[in-house]
Amino acid sequence: MYVITGATGNTGHLIVESLLASGKEVKAVVRNAQKAQTLVDKGAQLAVGALEDLEFLKETFQGAEAVYLLIPPKWDVTNWREYQRQITHNFVEALQGSGVKYAVVLSSMGAHMPEGAGPVSGLYELEQALKTVEGLNVLNLRPGYFMENFYGNIAFIKAAGIHGYSLKGDLKVPLTHTRDIASAATKHLLALDFSGHSVVFVGGAADYTMHEATAILSEAIQKPFQYVAFSATDAKAGMLASGLAETIADGYVELFEGLNAGEYLKGFVRTADNTTPTSLEEFAKNEFAVAFYA
Protein backbone atom coordinates (compact mmCIF):
# COMPACT_ATOMS: atom_id res chain seq x y z
CA MET A 1 0.00 0.00 0.00
CA TYR A 2 1.18 3.48 -0.94
CA VAL A 3 -0.13 6.53 0.91
CA ILE A 4 -0.03 9.82 -1.00
CA THR A 5 -0.62 13.10 0.83
CA GLY A 6 -1.80 16.11 -1.16
CA ALA A 7 -3.45 13.65 -3.52
CA THR A 8 -5.53 16.22 -5.41
CA GLY A 9 -2.64 18.68 -5.79
CA ASN A 10 -0.35 19.34 -8.75
CA THR A 11 2.04 16.48 -7.96
CA GLY A 12 -0.16 14.22 -5.86
CA HIS A 13 -2.88 13.38 -8.36
CA LEU A 14 -0.31 12.46 -11.02
CA ILE A 15 1.54 10.21 -8.59
CA VAL A 16 -1.67 8.46 -7.56
CA GLU A 17 -2.70 7.90 -11.19
CA SER A 18 0.75 6.59 -12.19
CA LEU A 19 0.95 4.17 -9.26
CA LEU A 20 -2.54 2.87 -9.98
CA ALA A 21 -1.62 2.41 -13.65
CA SER A 22 1.33 0.31 -12.46
CA GLY A 23 -1.00 -1.96 -10.52
CA LYS A 24 -0.24 -0.63 -7.06
CA GLU A 25 -2.69 -0.25 -4.20
CA VAL A 26 -2.95 3.43 -3.32
CA LYS A 27 -4.57 5.38 -0.50
CA ALA A 28 -5.10 9.04 -1.42
CA VAL A 29 -5.11 11.52 1.46
CA VAL A 30 -7.56 14.35 0.75
CA ARG A 31 -9.55 17.00 2.60
CA ASN A 32 -12.47 16.94 0.17
CA ALA A 33 -13.79 13.61 -1.15
CA GLN A 34 -15.70 15.27 -4.00
CA LYS A 35 -12.50 16.68 -5.49
CA ALA A 36 -10.99 13.19 -5.52
CA GLN A 37 -13.78 11.37 -7.35
CA THR A 38 -11.66 10.87 -10.49
CA LEU A 39 -9.03 9.14 -8.37
CA VAL A 40 -11.67 6.85 -6.86
CA ASP A 41 -12.90 6.06 -10.36
CA LYS A 42 -9.39 4.93 -11.25
CA GLY A 43 -9.14 2.65 -8.22
CA ALA A 44 -7.74 4.72 -5.37
CA GLN A 45 -8.89 4.34 -1.78
CA LEU A 46 -9.60 7.63 -0.02
CA ALA A 47 -8.47 8.77 3.41
CA VAL A 48 -10.47 11.92 4.06
CA GLY A 49 -9.09 14.15 6.77
CA ALA A 50 -6.66 16.90 7.70
CA LEU A 51 -2.90 16.67 8.16
CA GLU A 52 -3.40 18.68 11.34
CA ASP A 53 -5.23 15.64 12.79
CA LEU A 54 -2.55 13.39 14.27
CA GLU A 55 -4.86 10.45 15.03
CA PHE A 56 -6.11 10.51 11.43
CA LEU A 57 -2.53 10.35 10.14
CA LYS A 58 -1.59 7.53 12.50
CA GLU A 59 -4.49 5.45 11.23
CA THR A 60 -3.78 6.35 7.60
CA PHE A 61 -0.06 5.54 7.65
CA GLN A 62 -0.36 2.30 9.62
CA GLY A 63 0.99 -0.65 7.65
CA ALA A 64 1.82 1.26 4.47
CA GLU A 65 4.93 0.31 2.56
CA ALA A 66 5.75 3.82 1.33
CA VAL A 67 4.39 7.36 1.64
CA TYR A 68 4.65 10.58 -0.32
CA LEU A 69 4.82 13.55 2.02
CA LEU A 70 4.30 17.24 1.43
CA ILE A 71 3.25 20.24 3.48
CA PRO A 72 0.47 21.84 1.44
CA PRO A 73 0.07 25.62 1.27
CA LYS A 74 -2.45 27.10 3.67
CA TRP A 75 -3.23 30.69 2.86
CA ASP A 76 -5.12 31.66 6.01
CA VAL A 77 -2.41 30.93 8.59
CA THR A 78 -1.18 33.61 10.97
CA ASN A 79 2.23 31.95 11.49
CA TRP A 80 3.47 29.99 8.48
CA ARG A 81 6.46 28.36 10.18
CA GLU A 82 4.36 27.18 13.11
CA TYR A 83 1.88 25.62 10.70
CA GLN A 84 4.77 23.82 8.97
CA ARG A 85 6.09 22.66 12.33
CA GLN A 86 2.70 21.25 13.28
CA ILE A 87 2.49 19.17 10.10
CA THR A 88 6.12 18.08 10.50
CA HIS A 89 5.46 16.97 14.08
CA ASN A 90 2.37 15.03 12.99
CA PHE A 91 4.22 13.27 10.16
CA VAL A 92 6.99 12.17 12.53
CA GLU A 93 4.63 11.01 15.26
CA ALA A 94 2.39 9.15 12.80
CA LEU A 95 5.32 7.40 11.15
CA GLN A 96 6.86 6.18 14.42
CA GLY A 97 5.91 2.54 14.79
CA SER A 98 3.74 2.59 11.66
CA GLY A 99 5.79 0.02 9.76
CA VAL A 100 6.42 2.47 6.90
CA LYS A 101 9.91 1.89 5.48
CA TYR A 102 10.06 4.45 2.66
CA ALA A 103 9.12 8.10 2.29
CA VAL A 104 9.51 10.38 -0.72
CA VAL A 105 9.29 14.00 0.39
CA LEU A 106 8.49 17.10 -1.64
CA SER A 107 11.15 19.44 -0.35
CA SER A 108 12.87 22.25 -2.26
CA MET A 109 16.15 23.68 -3.40
CA GLY A 110 17.33 25.80 -0.50
CA ALA A 111 16.24 23.24 2.10
CA HIS A 112 19.80 23.12 3.42
CA MET A 113 19.09 26.55 5.00
CA PRO A 114 17.78 26.38 8.59
CA GLU A 115 17.02 30.11 8.39
CA GLY A 116 16.84 32.74 5.67
CA ALA A 117 14.71 30.92 3.10
CA GLY A 118 11.20 31.63 4.31
CA PRO A 119 8.91 28.61 3.97
CA VAL A 120 11.76 26.56 2.51
CA SER A 121 13.54 26.75 5.85
CA GLY A 122 10.46 24.98 7.19
CA LEU A 123 11.29 22.16 4.77
CA TYR A 124 14.79 22.03 6.26
CA GLU A 125 13.09 21.28 9.56
CA LEU A 126 10.95 18.58 7.92
CA GLU A 127 13.98 16.89 6.38
CA GLN A 128 15.83 16.93 9.70
CA ALA A 129 12.85 15.74 11.75
CA LEU A 130 12.29 12.70 9.54
CA LYS A 131 15.78 11.50 10.47
CA THR A 132 14.43 10.69 13.92
CA VAL A 133 12.02 8.03 12.61
CA GLU A 134 13.74 4.71 13.20
CA GLY A 135 13.99 2.47 10.14
CA LEU A 136 12.60 5.04 7.70
CA ASN A 137 14.40 5.53 4.39
CA VAL A 138 13.81 9.05 3.07
CA LEU A 139 14.33 10.55 -0.37
CA ASN A 140 14.03 14.34 -0.36
CA LEU A 141 13.10 15.78 -3.75
CA ARG A 142 14.45 19.31 -4.16
CA PRO A 143 12.90 21.03 -7.20
CA GLY A 144 13.49 24.55 -8.42
CA TYR A 145 10.94 27.36 -8.56
CA PHE A 146 7.63 26.04 -9.86
CA MET A 147 6.66 27.22 -13.35
CA GLU A 148 3.04 27.17 -12.21
CA ASN A 149 3.79 30.02 -9.79
CA PHE A 150 3.58 32.36 -12.80
CA TYR A 151 -0.18 31.81 -12.86
CA GLY A 152 -0.39 34.05 -9.81
CA ASN A 153 0.88 36.99 -11.87
CA ILE A 154 -1.78 36.85 -14.60
CA ALA A 155 -4.13 39.41 -13.06
CA PHE A 156 -1.23 41.83 -12.50
CA ILE A 157 -0.04 41.41 -16.08
CA LYS A 158 -3.51 42.09 -17.43
CA ALA A 159 -3.96 45.14 -15.22
CA ALA A 160 -0.54 46.78 -15.45
CA GLY A 161 1.48 45.15 -18.21
CA ILE A 162 4.15 44.13 -15.72
CA HIS A 163 4.84 41.48 -13.15
CA GLY A 164 7.56 41.09 -10.59
CA TYR A 165 9.03 39.85 -7.36
CA SER A 166 11.81 41.07 -5.09
CA LEU A 167 14.06 38.79 -7.14
CA LYS A 168 16.91 40.14 -9.24
CA GLY A 169 15.90 40.22 -12.89
CA ASP A 170 19.26 38.90 -14.12
CA LEU A 171 19.63 36.02 -11.65
CA LYS A 172 19.56 32.54 -13.22
CA VAL A 173 17.04 30.29 -11.46
CA PRO A 174 16.04 26.67 -12.20
CA LEU A 175 12.36 26.55 -13.17
CA THR A 176 10.65 23.19 -12.69
CA HIS A 177 7.28 21.92 -13.88
CA THR A 178 5.32 20.05 -11.21
CA ARG A 179 4.60 17.28 -13.73
CA ASP A 180 8.32 16.45 -13.72
CA ILE A 181 8.40 16.44 -9.92
CA ALA A 182 5.58 13.90 -9.94
CA SER A 183 7.44 11.81 -12.47
CA ALA A 184 10.57 11.76 -10.30
CA ALA A 185 8.56 10.87 -7.21
CA THR A 186 6.74 8.05 -9.01
CA LYS A 187 9.98 6.62 -10.36
CA HIS A 188 11.48 6.28 -6.90
CA LEU A 189 8.26 5.12 -5.23
CA LEU A 190 7.99 2.29 -7.73
CA ALA A 191 11.65 1.32 -7.49
CA LEU A 192 12.09 1.92 -3.73
CA ASP A 193 15.73 2.33 -4.68
CA PHE A 194 16.89 4.57 -1.83
CA SER A 195 18.15 4.04 1.69
CA GLY A 196 19.06 6.25 4.59
CA HIS A 197 18.44 9.93 3.95
CA SER A 198 19.23 11.23 0.49
CA VAL A 199 18.56 14.23 -1.75
CA VAL A 200 17.58 14.30 -5.43
CA PHE A 201 17.41 17.63 -7.25
CA VAL A 202 14.65 18.14 -9.82
CA GLY A 203 16.21 20.92 -11.83
CA GLY A 204 13.83 21.64 -14.68
CA ALA A 205 14.97 21.81 -18.30
CA ALA A 206 17.16 24.90 -17.84
CA ASP A 207 17.95 27.94 -15.72
CA TYR A 208 16.30 31.24 -16.64
CA THR A 209 16.52 34.83 -15.49
CA MET A 210 13.23 36.56 -14.80
CA HIS A 211 13.87 38.77 -17.84
CA GLU A 212 14.32 35.66 -20.02
CA ALA A 213 11.25 33.99 -18.53
CA THR A 214 9.19 37.13 -19.11
CA ALA A 215 10.19 37.26 -22.77
CA ILE A 216 9.15 33.62 -23.22
CA LEU A 217 5.81 34.13 -21.48
CA SER A 218 5.19 37.36 -23.44
CA GLU A 219 5.78 35.60 -26.74
CA ALA A 220 3.43 32.78 -25.80
CA ILE A 221 0.52 35.14 -25.10
CA GLN A 222 1.44 37.52 -27.94
CA LYS A 223 1.24 40.40 -25.49
CA PRO A 224 4.41 42.19 -24.33
CA PHE A 225 4.88 42.79 -20.63
CA GLN A 226 7.89 43.54 -18.45
CA TYR A 227 9.52 42.15 -15.36
CA VAL A 228 10.10 44.56 -12.48
CA ALA A 229 12.44 43.71 -9.60
CA PHE A 230 10.62 45.32 -6.69
CA SER A 231 12.20 46.31 -3.42
CA ALA A 232 11.40 43.99 -0.53
CA THR A 233 9.16 46.69 0.96
CA ASP A 234 7.21 47.20 -2.25
CA ALA A 235 6.95 43.48 -2.91
CA LYS A 236 5.51 42.87 0.55
CA ALA A 237 3.05 45.74 0.14
CA GLY A 238 1.89 44.28 -3.17
CA MET A 239 1.37 40.84 -1.70
CA LEU A 240 -0.59 42.27 1.22
CA ALA A 241 -2.73 44.29 -1.18
CA SER A 242 -3.51 41.12 -3.13
CA GLY A 243 -4.84 39.49 0.02
CA LEU A 244 -1.92 37.35 1.21
CA ALA A 245 -1.44 37.04 4.95
CA GLU A 246 1.52 38.97 6.36
CA THR A 247 3.26 35.80 7.52
CA ILE A 248 3.19 34.46 3.94
CA ALA A 249 4.32 37.75 2.41
CA ASP A 250 7.24 37.89 4.85
CA GLY A 251 8.13 34.30 3.96
CA TYR A 252 8.28 35.01 0.24
CA VAL A 253 10.37 38.15 0.76
CA GLU A 254 12.83 36.13 2.83
CA LEU A 255 12.90 33.36 0.22
CA PHE A 256 13.79 35.81 -2.56
CA GLU A 257 16.44 37.43 -0.38
CA GLY A 258 18.03 34.00 0.03
CA LEU A 259 18.00 33.53 -3.73
CA ASN A 260 19.45 36.98 -4.38
CA ALA A 261 22.28 36.36 -1.92
CA GLY A 262 23.28 33.13 -3.68
CA GLU A 263 22.88 30.87 -0.67
CA TYR A 264 19.62 29.30 -1.80
CA LEU A 265 21.05 27.47 -4.83
CA LYS A 266 24.22 26.25 -3.14
CA GLY A 267 24.67 22.52 -3.64
CA PHE A 268 22.72 22.38 -6.90
CA VAL A 269 24.85 21.49 -9.92
CA ARG A 270 22.95 20.83 -13.13
CA THR A 271 23.55 17.33 -14.53
CA ALA A 272 21.85 15.08 -17.06
CA ASP A 273 20.25 13.19 -14.16
CA ASN A 274 18.58 16.19 -12.55
CA THR A 275 17.59 17.97 -15.78
CA THR A 276 13.93 17.30 -16.54
CA PRO A 277 12.07 17.41 -19.85
CA THR A 278 9.48 20.18 -19.61
CA SER A 279 10.86 23.49 -20.88
CA LEU A 280 9.51 26.90 -19.97
CA GLU A 281 8.71 27.45 -23.65
CA GLU A 282 6.47 24.37 -23.62
CA PHE A 283 4.75 25.45 -20.43
CA ALA A 284 4.27 28.99 -21.70
CA LYS A 285 2.68 27.92 -24.97
CA ASN A 286 0.55 25.00 -23.81
CA GLU A 287 -0.47 26.05 -20.30
CA PHE A 288 0.29 29.65 -19.36
CA ALA A 289 -1.23 31.09 -22.54
CA VAL A 290 -4.34 28.94 -22.11
CA ALA A 291 -4.76 30.14 -18.51
CA PHE A 292 -4.11 33.75 -19.51
CA TYR A 293 -6.94 33.77 -22.03
CA ALA A 294 -9.33 31.53 -20.09
Phi, psi and omega in degrees: 000131173255140175244125184242114175277158183061040193289345176256007181276183185302318179268321189299315185293326178291322178295314179302311183297320181291320178294318177298318180296337177269007175086016182270153174274128188229135172249121183262122180270121184219157173272327188235112183296326182297323180289346184255012186300323180296327178290321176298318180299333180268358173115003181283146166274149178252141167240106187262117181175184184250144177293342176287349183263100185298317182295323175299315180294319179302314179294321184290320184280340188303122175082359179290153176277320184211152179228153170248122187244137170210155173259108184288154175295148177219107195277354183253015181286155175259344176217101187297314182295323179293323175299314178300319181294325178296314180295318178302312178302316182293319177302312183297313181296321182288331181280332180299122178073010183278341186090354179292130182254341186225139175222128169257129189242132171277100178254219182195153164306144183092355184284006171275357185261109179292338176215160173091008180231023177058228182297336179291331174294334171295328177286331169303314180296323177296312180302316182291320183295324181293342177292344181273354180274111185297131175081004182265124174268128188236130172246115180265114176276128181240089178279168172277195180296132184291131173302322183297343177298337180294339177303326182294347181264356189299314181298320180294318179298314180297323185280323191235350182073017177219167165211169181178167174223182171270040182249134180304136183290339183253014179273127177284128183227133173294130177246125189239136175275138182296335176300322181285332173295314178300321179297317179296317179298315181298316180306312184281331175293323178288321184277331187045053189257027183229154179216158183068221180231114186230167181234135173233122176280143175240094199267005184072182182280333184193171173261142182225145165279164177294329176294317178295316180298320180297319179297320180292316179294320178299315180297321183295325181264358180056041180211110183292136170214166189241155173263135177240125175274101183283156169293160179300322180295314181291322179297316179297316180300320179294320179293320178295320180295331180278355175107000178289145176294151183300321180299326179284318177300316178298321179297316180293320177300316179295320179300313181291329175296320177297320176296313182300326182282347178093349184288325188302319185267004178300137180097339179270121174235121183294130177225172176297328184288326182258004174272129186249164196283332190280116180275160176296325178300318179295313178300316183298316183286315190268341185232308182296314181296322178296316180294324182297321184259009180292000000 
